[in-house]
């Protein structure tokens, strides 16, 4: 069989994920592998329709397609995202329809599930037979058992493609609905920003169409007291290259080559409140929005928006994309912002959208919003623990800037350092071997668990 590998690494042949496929190629010599570096070559594919057609031709002749990519900010990189947009925009669905597909990624398992859910959804939308995804840690290939696990997965993929095994669609088609044009009404009142710096960043390009109108509606409630930038105005020469140069001292390879870092440092970081506005493109926002998030990685794993207020304006079927909502919510938690919420045009009712925009504007400038940051859920807590462990361990020499930040802010909060807890556990585990003590423990445990909280709850 012929297997086409769509390489989603900006580093091309030096991509970590690609080595897993090279290894599989050697272990399954009876199949022909063809590698297409679509992320690295995205600028050529954008401007050269002949080069793009050649990629589609290779996909159309393949028996199986492997989406191979590193994780960038809870998804694929912006360059890979742009390739997917081109597939839909240039009528490339036919080349993918009916092809057997698998996804392979490498990461530290920080929101790898959302990246795989996205690719699975894209495969469903393209009419592909999605067999499954394989999410590897970066250096799993160096471990014998993980090599065996990977080869077992890949063998099952080849077998499914050979047998034309039936597969089920998991992600329903996104609703198209009747075209709806939102026109904001004059606000019933305008709010005083009180000197707050409100920054609105938008990408108003289709397919949404209502992004600019929602931004205008929100700004009108603020009495024009917000600064609005279109992503097209920001000089972004390209997506993150995955070079890790920023890990040592937060210096980006693009420094001095475009205007992104200057914008982020002097506009984004200096704002008191942020509004991010964009339309749904396939199952995410635009590739340009993805480049915005990816390029902010020059700050590496350090929150840069702590304490700011954040609202999202989304044109498109966000209610049908829980994966996208989870990504945007996780971004807010990891950046330690005060979330204001989401406004979409899904209601297709101008009065409803007006009211939601008015309430969002009110919450953006309400002092109580600044005073409240909700406790983290699994999205934030889990992410913090992954990076805490990775930066303390294998990634420390690469991400030295992170290490300095984590030490300064006491983020290496390992449970092993809580000696009183360790002593208590040792004593209690020893006592619980005594039958009489064990019986009393089981009898009293519910009451004892709540007693410290009851004392606080009953304090006047």
Tab-separated table of C-alpha atoms in Angstrom:
chain	number	residue	atom	x	y	z
A	1	UNK	CA	0.000	0.000	0.000
A	2	UNK	CA	0.982	3.623	-0.462
A	3	UNK	CA	0.990	5.731	2.703
A	4	UNK	CA	1.117	9.506	2.490
A	5	UNK	CA	2.483	11.252	5.564
A	6	UNK	CA	1.330	14.856	5.906
A	7	UNK	CA	4.151	16.241	8.009
A	8	UNK	CA	2.855	19.017	10.275
A	9	UNK	CA	6.194	20.132	11.685
A	10	UNK	CA	7.653	23.497	10.618
A	11	UNK	CA	11.042	21.793	10.947
A	12	UNK	CA	10.412	19.387	8.078
A	13	UNK	CA	12.821	16.464	8.154
A	14	UNK	CA	14.014	17.519	11.625
A	15	UNK	CA	10.550	17.050	13.100
A	16	UNK	CA	10.433	14.720	16.101
A	17	UNK	CA	7.125	13.138	15.068
A	18	UNK	CA	8.488	12.307	11.634
A	19	UNK	CA	11.033	9.933	13.168
A	20	UNK	CA	8.214	7.678	14.363
A	21	UNK	CA	7.071	7.306	10.763
A	22	UNK	CA	10.618	6.734	9.512
A	23	UNK	CA	10.928	3.949	12.073
A	24	UNK	CA	7.609	2.431	10.981
A	25	UNK	CA	8.719	2.604	7.351
A	26	UNK	CA	11.765	0.457	8.134
A	27	UNK	CA	9.665	-2.049	10.071
A	28	UNK	CA	7.013	-2.380	7.363
A	29	UNK	CA	9.114	-2.579	4.181
A	30	UNK	CA	6.272	-3.918	2.090
A	31	UNK	CA	4.621	-0.499	1.930
A	32	UNK	CA	5.630	2.725	0.189
A	33	UNK	CA	5.801	5.863	2.314
A	34	UNK	CA	5.643	9.330	0.814
A	35	UNK	CA	6.435	12.339	3.012
A	36	UNK	CA	4.905	15.728	2.259
A	37	UNK	CA	6.239	18.610	4.388
A	38	UNK	CA	3.079	20.678	4.143
A	39	UNK	CA	3.673	22.781	7.274
A	40	UNK	CA	7.237	23.699	6.410
A	41	UNK	CA	6.229	24.492	2.829
A	42	UNK	CA	2.996	26.332	3.586
A	43	UNK	CA	4.038	29.633	1.962
A	44	UNK	CA	4.747	27.859	-1.299
A	45	UNK	CA	1.461	25.959	-1.129
A	46	UNK	CA	-0.393	29.229	-0.577
A	47	UNK	CA	1.056	31.012	-3.588
A	48	UNK	CA	1.637	28.060	-5.951
A	49	UNK	CA	-1.580	26.275	-6.813
A	50	UNK	CA	0.377	23.761	-8.855
A	51	UNK	CA	2.343	22.686	-5.771
A	52	UNK	CA	-0.883	22.409	-3.808
A	53	UNK	CA	-2.456	20.348	-6.608
A	54	UNK	CA	0.531	17.979	-6.472
A	55	UNK	CA	-0.130	17.373	-2.775
A	56	UNK	CA	-3.788	16.667	-3.508
A	57	UNK	CA	-2.791	14.299	-6.290
A	58	UNK	CA	-0.518	12.359	-3.920
A	59	UNK	CA	-3.285	12.129	-1.326
A	60	UNK	CA	-5.759	10.995	-3.972
A	61	UNK	CA	-3.479	8.115	-5.034
A	62	UNK	CA	-2.737	6.968	-1.469
A	63	UNK	CA	-4.285	4.036	0.345
A	64	UNK	CA	-3.733	5.633	3.743
A	65	UNK	CA	-3.002	9.100	5.108
A	66	UNK	CA	-1.126	9.844	8.313
A	67	UNK	CA	-1.490	13.246	9.944
A	68	UNK	CA	1.834	13.639	11.771
A	69	UNK	CA	2.377	16.714	13.908
A	70	UNK	CA	3.858	18.216	17.065
A	71	UNK	CA	1.530	19.969	19.494
A	72	UNK	CA	1.525	23.762	19.458
A	73	UNK	CA	-0.729	25.485	21.987
A	74	UNK	CA	-3.280	22.688	22.380
A	75	UNK	CA	-3.595	22.088	18.647
A	76	UNK	CA	-1.507	21.725	15.505
A	77	UNK	CA	0.798	24.584	14.501
A	78	UNK	CA	-0.597	27.526	12.520
A	79	UNK	CA	1.175	26.394	9.349
A	80	UNK	CA	-0.584	23.002	9.470
A	81	UNK	CA	-3.845	24.722	10.323
A	82	UNK	CA	-3.440	26.893	7.250
A	83	UNK	CA	-2.888	23.826	5.083
A	84	UNK	CA	-6.185	22.390	6.341
A	85	UNK	CA	-7.915	25.662	5.510
A	86	UNK	CA	-6.522	25.494	1.991
A	87	UNK	CA	-7.880	21.960	1.564
A	88	UNK	CA	-11.417	23.176	2.236
A	89	UNK	CA	-11.059	26.506	0.412
A	90	UNK	CA	-9.644	24.950	-2.776
A	91	UNK	CA	-12.051	22.052	-3.053
A	92	UNK	CA	-9.640	19.373	-1.899
A	93	UNK	CA	-12.174	17.190	-0.091
A	94	UNK	CA	-12.430	14.760	-2.962
A	95	UNK	CA	-8.789	13.750	-2.640
A	96	UNK	CA	-9.309	12.761	1.003
A	97	UNK	CA	-12.753	11.167	0.815
A	98	UNK	CA	-12.690	7.482	1.656
A	99	UNK	CA	-9.000	7.416	2.572
A	100	UNK	CA	-7.996	5.602	5.734
A	101	UNK	CA	-6.473	8.004	8.221
A	102	UNK	CA	-4.528	8.020	11.452
A	103	UNK	CA	-3.083	10.837	13.560
A	104	UNK	CA	0.334	10.742	15.247
A	105	UNK	CA	1.638	13.435	17.565
A	106	UNK	CA	4.530	14.097	19.921
A	107	UNK	CA	4.323	16.350	22.966
A	108	UNK	CA	4.531	16.423	26.757
A	109	UNK	CA	0.812	15.486	26.756
A	110	UNK	CA	-0.372	19.044	27.426
A	111	UNK	CA	-3.810	19.070	25.790
A	112	UNK	CA	-2.853	16.454	23.246
A	113	UNK	CA	-6.462	15.226	23.449
A	114	UNK	CA	-7.801	18.511	22.015
A	115	UNK	CA	-5.339	18.390	19.123
A	116	UNK	CA	-6.346	14.827	18.296
A	117	UNK	CA	-10.049	15.645	18.617
A	118	UNK	CA	-9.527	18.481	16.134
A	119	UNK	CA	-7.783	16.267	13.577
A	120	UNK	CA	-10.408	13.551	14.057
A	121	UNK	CA	-13.112	16.123	13.353
A	122	UNK	CA	-11.295	17.296	10.226
A	123	UNK	CA	-11.033	13.704	9.001
A	124	UNK	CA	-14.758	13.243	9.572
A	125	UNK	CA	-15.516	16.442	7.675
A	126	UNK	CA	-13.325	15.268	4.787
A	127	UNK	CA	-15.147	11.925	4.625
A	128	UNK	CA	-12.109	9.922	5.686
A	129	UNK	CA	-12.145	6.600	7.520
A	130	UNK	CA	-10.442	7.573	10.755
A	131	UNK	CA	-8.790	4.578	12.418
A	132	UNK	CA	-7.323	6.259	15.501
A	133	UNK	CA	-4.732	8.529	17.017
A	134	UNK	CA	-1.378	7.875	18.657
A	135	UNK	CA	-0.100	10.468	21.121
A	136	UNK	CA	3.536	9.858	22.026
A	137	UNK	CA	5.827	11.619	24.445
A	138	UNK	CA	8.699	13.168	22.540
A	139	UNK	CA	11.276	10.469	23.323
A	140	UNK	CA	9.041	7.419	23.602
A	141	UNK	CA	10.749	6.094	20.490
A	142	UNK	CA	13.901	5.630	22.564
A	143	UNK	CA	12.110	3.113	24.807
A	144	UNK	CA	11.709	-0.489	23.672
A	145	UNK	CA	8.197	-0.996	25.061
A	146	UNK	CA	6.995	2.239	23.512
A	147	UNK	CA	8.455	1.232	20.152
A	148	UNK	CA	6.524	-2.008	20.395
A	149	UNK	CA	3.354	-0.135	21.300
A	150	UNK	CA	3.806	2.240	18.345
A	151	UNK	CA	4.390	-0.583	15.874
A	152	UNK	CA	1.312	-2.401	17.155
A	153	UNK	CA	-0.773	0.711	16.544
A	154	UNK	CA	0.651	1.253	13.088
A	155	UNK	CA	0.167	-2.388	12.145
A	156	UNK	CA	-3.502	-2.112	13.123
A	157	UNK	CA	-3.823	1.003	10.956
A	158	UNK	CA	-2.334	-0.800	7.959
A	159	UNK	CA	-4.577	-3.790	8.582
A	160	UNK	CA	-7.710	-1.611	8.746
A	161	UNK	CA	-6.755	0.098	5.482
A	162	UNK	CA	-6.016	-3.236	3.794
A	163	UNK	CA	-9.327	-4.774	4.877
A	164	UNK	CA	-11.300	-1.586	4.266
A	165	UNK	CA	-12.602	-1.930	7.808
A	166	UNK	CA	-15.779	0.012	8.627
A	167	UNK	CA	-15.340	3.122	10.783
A	168	UNK	CA	-17.927	5.344	12.444
A	169	UNK	CA	-18.148	9.115	12.206
A	170	UNK	CA	-17.734	10.640	15.666
A	171	UNK	CA	-17.981	14.385	15.017
A	172	UNK	CA	-21.321	15.425	13.465
A	173	UNK	CA	-21.242	17.879	10.561
A	174	UNK	CA	-21.295	21.504	11.646
A	175	UNK	CA	-24.628	23.225	10.984
A	176	UNK	CA	-24.635	25.599	8.075
A	177	UNK	CA	-27.930	27.336	8.804
A	178	UNK	CA	-29.415	30.299	6.994
A	179	UNK	CA	-27.124	33.299	6.487
A	180	UNK	CA	-27.547	35.804	9.301
A	181	UNK	CA	-26.202	39.336	9.288
A	182	UNK	CA	-25.883	40.996	12.655
A	183	UNK	CA	-26.340	44.747	12.768
A	184	UNK	CA	-25.708	46.274	16.182
A	185	UNK	CA	-28.269	48.683	17.544
A	186	UNK	CA	-27.281	51.944	19.240
A	187	UNK	CA	-26.478	51.147	22.876
A	188	UNK	CA	-29.061	52.038	25.516
A	189	UNK	CA	-26.195	53.383	27.615
A	190	UNK	CA	-22.466	53.819	27.363
A	191	UNK	CA	-20.134	52.742	30.117
A	192	UNK	CA	-17.218	54.622	31.557
A	193	UNK	CA	-14.023	52.625	31.214
A	194	UNK	CA	-12.528	54.572	34.095
A	195	UNK	CA	-9.183	54.888	32.400
A	196	UNK	CA	-8.909	51.141	31.758
A	197	UNK	CA	-6.926	50.067	28.739
A	198	UNK	CA	-9.265	47.799	26.759
A	199	UNK	CA	-7.636	46.065	23.796
A	200	UNK	CA	-9.711	44.339	21.115
A	201	UNK	CA	-7.895	42.031	18.694
A	202	UNK	CA	-9.945	40.639	15.832
A	203	UNK	CA	-9.732	38.665	12.625
A	204	UNK	CA	-12.821	39.713	10.730
A	205	UNK	CA	-12.235	37.686	7.599
A	206	UNK	CA	-14.883	35.207	6.330
A	207	UNK	CA	-16.469	32.743	6.824
A	208	UNK	CA	-18.036	34.406	9.891
A	209	UNK	CA	-18.919	37.800	8.558
A	210	UNK	CA	-20.272	39.089	11.861
A	211	UNK	CA	-17.005	39.573	13.715
A	212	UNK	CA	-16.572	43.218	12.782
A	213	UNK	CA	-20.199	43.958	13.686
A	214	UNK	CA	-19.890	42.317	17.116
A	215	UNK	CA	-16.680	44.236	17.781
A	216	UNK	CA	-18.393	47.478	16.775
A	217	UNK	CA	-21.356	46.671	19.009
A	218	UNK	CA	-19.136	45.965	22.013
A	219	UNK	CA	-17.018	49.080	21.475
A	220	UNK	CA	-20.147	51.227	21.254
A	221	UNK	CA	-21.139	50.142	24.769
A	222	UNK	CA	-17.706	51.270	25.927
A	223	UNK	CA	-18.223	54.690	24.423
A	224	UNK	CA	-15.393	54.090	21.999
A	225	UNK	CA	-13.023	53.606	24.923
A	226	UNK	CA	-11.222	50.620	23.445
A	227	UNK	CA	-8.318	50.192	21.073
A	228	UNK	CA	-9.091	47.847	18.179
A	229	UNK	CA	-6.531	45.984	16.080
A	230	UNK	CA	-7.124	43.645	13.177
A	231	UNK	CA	-4.666	40.757	12.949
A	232	UNK	CA	-4.094	41.811	9.355
A	233	UNK	CA	-2.608	45.061	10.708
A	234	UNK	CA	-0.042	43.221	12.821
A	235	UNK	CA	3.200	42.410	11.039
A	236	UNK	CA	3.360	38.622	11.547
A	237	UNK	CA	5.889	37.186	9.104
A	238	UNK	CA	5.161	33.554	9.948
A	239	UNK	CA	4.245	30.972	12.532
A	240	UNK	CA	6.327	29.592	15.373
A	241	UNK	CA	9.278	27.591	14.027
A	242	UNK	CA	9.732	25.296	17.017
A	243	UNK	CA	13.389	26.253	17.343
A	244	UNK	CA	13.214	26.573	21.180
A	245	UNK	CA	15.620	29.527	21.109
A	246	UNK	CA	13.191	31.349	23.396
A	247	UNK	CA	13.675	28.722	26.089
A	248	UNK	CA	16.970	30.193	27.310
A	249	UNK	CA	15.987	33.824	27.774
A	250	UNK	CA	12.632	34.427	26.001
A	251	UNK	CA	14.367	35.748	22.875
A	252	UNK	CA	12.468	34.826	19.701
A	253	UNK	CA	14.114	34.033	16.385
A	254	UNK	CA	11.735	36.542	14.771
A	255	UNK	CA	12.945	39.401	17.001
A	256	UNK	CA	13.551	42.426	14.780
A	257	UNK	CA	12.141	40.651	11.731
A	258	UNK	CA	8.464	41.497	12.231
A	259	UNK	CA	6.187	43.449	14.551
A	260	UNK	CA	4.561	40.696	16.561
A	261	UNK	CA	6.708	40.878	19.699
A	262	UNK	CA	6.490	44.674	19.833
A	263	UNK	CA	2.694	44.415	19.609
A	264	UNK	CA	2.504	41.749	22.288
A	265	UNK	CA	4.844	43.578	24.657
A	266	UNK	CA	3.407	47.085	24.258
A	267	UNK	CA	-0.255	46.391	23.567
A	268	UNK	CA	-1.273	42.972	24.863
A	269	UNK	CA	0.797	42.945	28.045
A	270	UNK	CA	-0.052	46.576	28.848
A	271	UNK	CA	-3.831	46.148	28.506
A	272	UNK	CA	-6.138	45.834	31.499
A	273	UNK	CA	-8.779	43.942	29.522
A	274	UNK	CA	-8.581	41.878	26.342
A	275	UNK	CA	-11.266	40.984	23.835
A	276	UNK	CA	-10.321	38.339	21.267
A	277	UNK	CA	-12.690	38.164	18.308
A	278	UNK	CA	-12.759	35.751	15.391
A	279	UNK	CA	-14.809	33.436	13.228
A	280	UNK	CA	-14.888	29.651	13.177
A	281	UNK	CA	-12.749	28.262	10.349
A	282	UNK	CA	-13.310	24.500	10.066
A	283	UNK	CA	-13.232	23.473	13.779
A	284	UNK	CA	-11.055	26.209	15.245
A	285	UNK	CA	-10.533	29.913	14.669
A	286	UNK	CA	-8.446	31.096	11.724
A	287	UNK	CA	-4.862	30.027	11.072
A	288	UNK	CA	-3.930	33.670	11.637
A	289	UNK	CA	-5.364	33.457	15.140
A	290	UNK	CA	-3.410	30.240	15.629
A	291	UNK	CA	-0.223	32.055	14.607
A	292	UNK	CA	-1.015	34.752	17.184
A	293	UNK	CA	-1.262	32.163	19.966
A	294	UNK	CA	1.733	30.140	18.738
A	295	UNK	CA	4.006	33.138	18.471
A	296	UNK	CA	3.230	34.151	22.061
A	297	UNK	CA	5.305	31.108	23.006
A	298	UNK	CA	8.380	33.334	23.068
A	299	UNK	CA	7.189	33.745	26.672
A	300	UNK	CA	7.478	29.936	26.894
A	301	UNK	CA	5.434	28.403	29.748
A	302	UNK	CA	5.116	31.604	31.787
A	303	UNK	CA	1.671	33.249	32.137
A	304	UNK	CA	1.758	36.767	30.690
A	305	UNK	CA	-1.853	37.891	31.157
A	306	UNK	CA	-2.276	37.298	34.888
A	307	UNK	CA	-5.113	39.352	36.360
A	308	UNK	CA	-6.356	40.762	33.047
A	309	UNK	CA	-9.998	40.482	32.046
A	310	UNK	CA	-10.641	38.378	28.952
A	311	UNK	CA	-13.693	38.042	26.716
A	312	UNK	CA	-14.194	36.136	23.459
A	313	UNK	CA	-16.407	37.145	20.540
A	314	UNK	CA	-16.928	34.201	18.184
A	315	UNK	CA	-18.856	34.130	14.932
A	316	UNK	CA	-19.929	30.610	14.071
A	317	UNK	CA	-21.224	27.394	15.646
A	318	UNK	CA	-19.225	27.464	18.879
A	319	UNK	CA	-22.022	25.583	20.650
A	320	UNK	CA	-21.315	22.625	18.363
A	321	UNK	CA	-17.577	22.751	19.070
A	322	UNK	CA	-16.997	21.817	22.722
A	323	UNK	CA	-13.390	21.054	21.823
A	324	UNK	CA	-12.797	24.650	20.721
A	325	UNK	CA	-14.519	26.025	23.816
A	326	UNK	CA	-12.317	23.818	25.990
A	327	UNK	CA	-9.177	25.102	24.241
A	328	UNK	CA	-10.180	28.739	24.702
A	329	UNK	CA	-11.201	28.135	28.315
A	330	UNK	CA	-7.927	26.350	29.033
A	331	UNK	CA	-6.001	29.254	27.516
A	332	UNK	CA	-7.762	31.574	29.973
A	333	UNK	CA	-6.952	29.329	32.932
A	334	UNK	CA	-3.330	28.825	32.006
A	335	UNK	CA	-2.865	32.569	31.469
A	336	UNK	CA	-4.492	33.203	34.876
A	337	UNK	CA	-6.948	35.794	33.561
A	338	UNK	CA	-10.294	36.908	34.951
A	339	UNK	CA	-12.678	35.369	32.382
A	340	UNK	CA	-15.608	37.505	31.283
A	341	UNK	CA	-17.100	34.903	28.948
A	342	UNK	CA	-18.120	34.217	25.362
A	343	UNK	CA	-20.483	36.001	22.993
A	344	UNK	CA	-21.450	34.322	19.713
A	345	UNK	CA	-23.858	35.118	16.896
A	346	UNK	CA	-25.478	31.683	17.141
A	347	UNK	CA	-28.739	33.117	18.483
A	348	UNK	CA	-29.267	34.796	15.073
A	349	UNK	CA	-31.206	37.462	16.925
A	350	UNK	CA	-29.846	40.998	16.980
A	351	UNK	CA	-31.532	41.966	20.234
A	352	UNK	CA	-30.118	38.942	22.032
A	353	UNK	CA	-26.608	39.627	20.739
A	354	UNK	CA	-26.924	43.316	21.656
A	355	UNK	CA	-27.849	42.370	25.214
A	356	UNK	CA	-24.990	39.891	25.528
A	357	UNK	CA	-22.487	42.430	24.213
A	358	UNK	CA	-23.803	45.029	26.648
A	359	UNK	CA	-23.418	42.655	29.570
A	360	UNK	CA	-19.926	41.689	28.422
A	361	UNK	CA	-18.928	45.355	28.235
A	362	UNK	CA	-20.302	45.905	31.732
A	363	UNK	CA	-18.338	42.987	33.138
A	364	UNK	CA	-15.180	44.132	31.398
A	365	UNK	CA	-15.209	47.454	33.266
A	366	UNK	CA	-16.819	46.301	36.531
A	367	UNK	CA	-14.268	46.545	39.383
A	368	UNK	CA	-15.651	43.295	40.821
A	369	UNK	CA	-14.422	41.460	37.725
A	370	UNK	CA	-10.895	42.649	38.436
A	371	UNK	CA	-11.150	41.451	42.026
A	372	UNK	CA	-12.224	37.908	41.158
A	373	UNK	CA	-10.258	35.160	39.500
A	374	UNK	CA	-12.015	31.794	39.679
A	375	UNK	CA	-10.180	28.797	41.077
A	376	UNK	CA	-8.523	26.618	38.501
A	377	UNK	CA	-10.208	23.469	37.269
A	378	UNK	CA	-8.460	20.435	35.861
A	379	UNK	CA	-7.627	22.495	32.772
A	380	UNK	CA	-5.311	24.759	34.728
A	381	UNK	CA	-4.224	22.491	37.564
A	382	UNK	CA	-3.360	19.607	35.252
A	383	UNK	CA	-1.420	21.870	32.911
A	384	UNK	CA	0.526	23.426	35.771
A	385	UNK	CA	1.575	20.029	37.094
A	386	UNK	CA	2.685	18.778	33.693
A	387	UNK	CA	4.924	21.783	33.105
A	388	UNK	CA	6.131	21.807	36.708
A	389	UNK	CA	7.387	18.251	36.375
A	390	UNK	CA	8.766	18.605	32.850
A	391	UNK	CA	10.609	21.869	33.494
A	392	UNK	CA	12.065	20.598	36.753
A	393	UNK	CA	13.196	17.464	34.935
A	394	UNK	CA	13.988	16.816	31.291
A	395	UNK	CA	13.221	20.277	29.880
A	396	UNK	CA	15.090	22.420	32.407
A	397	UNK	CA	18.288	22.959	30.427
A	398	UNK	CA	16.276	23.987	27.349
A	399	UNK	CA	13.690	26.154	29.123
A	400	UNK	CA	15.942	27.934	31.564
A	401	UNK	CA	13.748	31.047	31.540
A	402	UNK	CA	10.848	28.901	32.759
A	403	UNK	CA	13.007	27.364	35.464
A	404	UNK	CA	13.988	30.766	36.814
A	405	UNK	CA	10.350	31.853	36.857
A	406	UNK	CA	9.202	28.648	38.554
A	407	UNK	CA	11.862	28.976	41.258
A	408	UNK	CA	11.089	32.652	41.862
A	409	UNK	CA	7.338	32.021	42.140
A	410	UNK	CA	7.654	28.790	44.133
A	411	UNK	CA	5.860	26.739	41.515
A	412	UNK	CA	7.876	23.622	42.241
A	413	UNK	CA	5.228	22.626	44.777
A	414	UNK	CA	5.932	18.887	44.795
A	415	UNK	CA	4.127	16.885	47.494
A	416	UNK	CA	7.430	15.207	48.382
A	417	UNK	CA	8.484	18.446	50.087
A	418	UNK	CA	5.595	18.408	52.552
A	419	UNK	CA	7.327	16.615	55.379
A	420	UNK	CA	4.496	16.959	57.893
A	421	UNK	CA	2.142	15.311	55.403
A	422	UNK	CA	4.642	12.520	54.815
A	423	UNK	CA	4.998	11.899	58.543
A	424	UNK	CA	1.238	11.898	59.054
A	425	UNK	CA	0.802	9.387	56.234
A	426	UNK	CA	3.502	7.145	57.707
A	427	UNK	CA	1.928	7.184	61.174
A	428	UNK	CA	-1.631	6.665	59.946
A	429	UNK	CA	-0.729	3.894	57.530
A	430	UNK	CA	1.049	2.101	60.377
A	431	UNK	CA	-1.883	2.512	62.788
A	432	UNK	CA	-4.377	1.317	60.177
A	433	UNK	CA	-2.730	-2.096	60.251
A	434	UNK	CA	-4.138	-2.517	63.772
A	435	UNK	CA	-7.639	-4.068	63.476
A	436	UNK	CA	-9.203	-2.127	66.381
A	437	UNK	CA	-7.865	1.202	65.122
A	438	UNK	CA	-8.988	0.368	61.574
A	439	UNK	CA	-12.569	-0.314	62.757
A	440	UNK	CA	-12.721	2.960	64.678
A	441	UNK	CA	-11.208	4.827	61.712
A	442	UNK	CA	-13.854	3.540	59.313
A	443	UNK	CA	-16.586	4.456	61.801
A	444	UNK	CA	-15.332	8.016	62.347
A	445	UNK	CA	-13.916	8.946	58.930
A	446	UNK	CA	-16.955	10.815	57.536
A	447	UNK	CA	-17.309	12.954	60.654
A	448	UNK	CA	-13.577	13.663	60.948
A	449	UNK	CA	-13.293	14.677	57.288
A	450	UNK	CA	-15.794	17.483	57.662
A	451	UNK	CA	-14.961	18.684	61.194
A	452	UNK	CA	-12.291	21.277	60.212
A	453	UNK	CA	-14.624	22.793	57.647
A	454	UNK	CA	-17.591	22.781	60.008
A	455	UNK	CA	-15.636	24.837	62.509
A	456	UNK	CA	-14.918	27.466	59.858
A	457	UNK	CA	-18.464	27.390	58.490
A	458	UNK	CA	-19.927	27.977	61.937
A	459	UNK	CA	-17.586	30.824	62.830
A	460	UNK	CA	-19.455	34.119	63.205
